[in-house]
Amino acid sequence: MRKKVIAGNWKMNKSPAEVEAFMKEFPKLVENTKNEVILCVPFVDVALALELAKDTNIKIGVQNMHFKDSGAYTGEVSPKMLEDIGVDYVIIGHSERREYFNETDDSVNQKLKAAFSHHLNPILCVGETLEQRENGITKEWIVDQVKKALADITAEQVEKLIIAYEPIWAIGTGKTATAEEANEAIHWIREEIGSLYGEEVAQKIILQYGGSVKSSNANELFSMPDIDGGLVGGASLEAVEFSKIVNYDK
Ligand code: PGA
């Protein structure tokens, strides 16, 4: 049985004072879950979030990184820095980074390799636009994104990878994929992992759904056979609401 993994993606939200307020409330609301809980926070909040999450079941992640260890890359944060400070997870290839910050399949692949070599667990994001869905090329598109992201990544590494299927038309729009649509796309990804790495790896890998997940739809989505949890944006910003998503099975 795969565990459920529920990650919050705070995006460009919350200054340290707000992190402090959130962490006064949130840990006790999720302390009894058997699901894995992750908060992917802005870089300026990492040190504080790690400190406040100590002695809790909450893991801390970030939302991006460079693929090089160090160098003249003004404004960037390296995988080595994240490893040294004790970060567990890193989101790679979120659609907002692909759309607004020139993230490509190639940079996503390089970042995945760098994450693995620094003991960071990547959460790789893939997903189609509304136009691609309407043109009937969703499967082709997401399978291609997965293949390109995983070039030269080993089976051993893929077992530690999380892939979040996030249809772009469902992100921040209040429009959620139906549980069936989400499960279908995630099943395609699992099949692709199976053909690239074998059935055992395909059955182990954690595949999440993301895009307007909230407490009112989490149970339906996360109860689907191929959906192993979610990547949650807007609804992860508020402690009580996010705790209800984490505790969707209670
Ligand atoms: P949303 O964002 O839950 O606000 O739709 C999800 C994401 O972009 O990871």
mmCIF file of C-alpha atoms and ligand atoms in Angstrom, residues 9 11 91 94-96 125 166 170-174 210-213 231-235, ligand 1:
data_model
loop_
_atom_site.group_PDB
_atom_site.id
_atom_site.type_symbol
_atom_site.label_atom_id
_atom_site.label_comp_id
_atom_site.label_asym_id
_atom_site.label_seq_id
_atom_site.Cartn_x
_atom_site.Cartn_y
_atom_site.Cartn_z
ATOM 1 C CA ASN A 9 2.774 24.894 -2.053
ATOM 2 C CA LYS A 11 4.013 29.988 -3.704
ATOM 3 C CA ILE A 91 9.174 21.221 -6.247
ATOM 4 C CA HIS A 94 5.842 23.812 -11.556
ATOM 5 C CA SER A 95 3.766 25.183 -14.436
ATOM 6 C CA GLU A 96 4.174 28.737 -13.097
ATOM 7 C CA CYS A 125 5.044 18.822 -11.785
ATOM 8 C CA GLU A 166 -1.449 19.469 -12.230
ATOM 9 C CA ALA A 170 -7.277 23.765 -12.694
ATOM 10 C CA ILE A 171 -4.521 25.691 -10.888
ATOM 11 C CA GLY A 172 -5.832 28.611 -8.860
ATOM 12 C CA THR A 173 -9.003 28.707 -10.919
ATOM 13 C CA GLY A 174 -11.389 26.967 -8.562
ATOM 14 C CA GLY A 210 -2.856 19.295 -7.862
ATOM 15 C CA GLY A 211 -5.218 22.062 -8.978
ATOM 16 C CA SER A 212 -7.859 23.647 -6.724
ATOM 17 C CA VAL A 213 -7.733 20.899 -4.097
ATOM 18 C CA LEU A 231 -0.086 19.290 -4.105
ATOM 19 C CA VAL A 232 -2.196 22.071 -2.639
ATOM 20 C CA GLY A 233 -1.737 25.776 -3.379
ATOM 21 C CA GLY A 234 -4.315 28.295 -2.152
ATOM 22 C CA ALA A 235 -5.965 25.958 0.335
HETATM 23 P P1 PGA B 1 -4.049 25.614 -6.291
HETATM 24 O O1 PGA B 1 -2.510 25.453 -6.736
HETATM 25 O O2 PGA B 1 -4.320 24.540 -5.261
HETATM 26 O O3 PGA B 1 -4.121 27.000 -5.713
HETATM 27 O O4 PGA B 1 -4.880 25.439 -7.512
HETATM 28 C C1 PGA B 1 -1.922 24.184 -6.882
HETATM 29 C C2 PGA B 1 -0.493 24.317 -7.337
HETATM 30 O O5 PGA B 1 -0.224 25.178 -8.190
HETATM 31 O O6 PGA B 1 0.403 23.579 -6.884
#
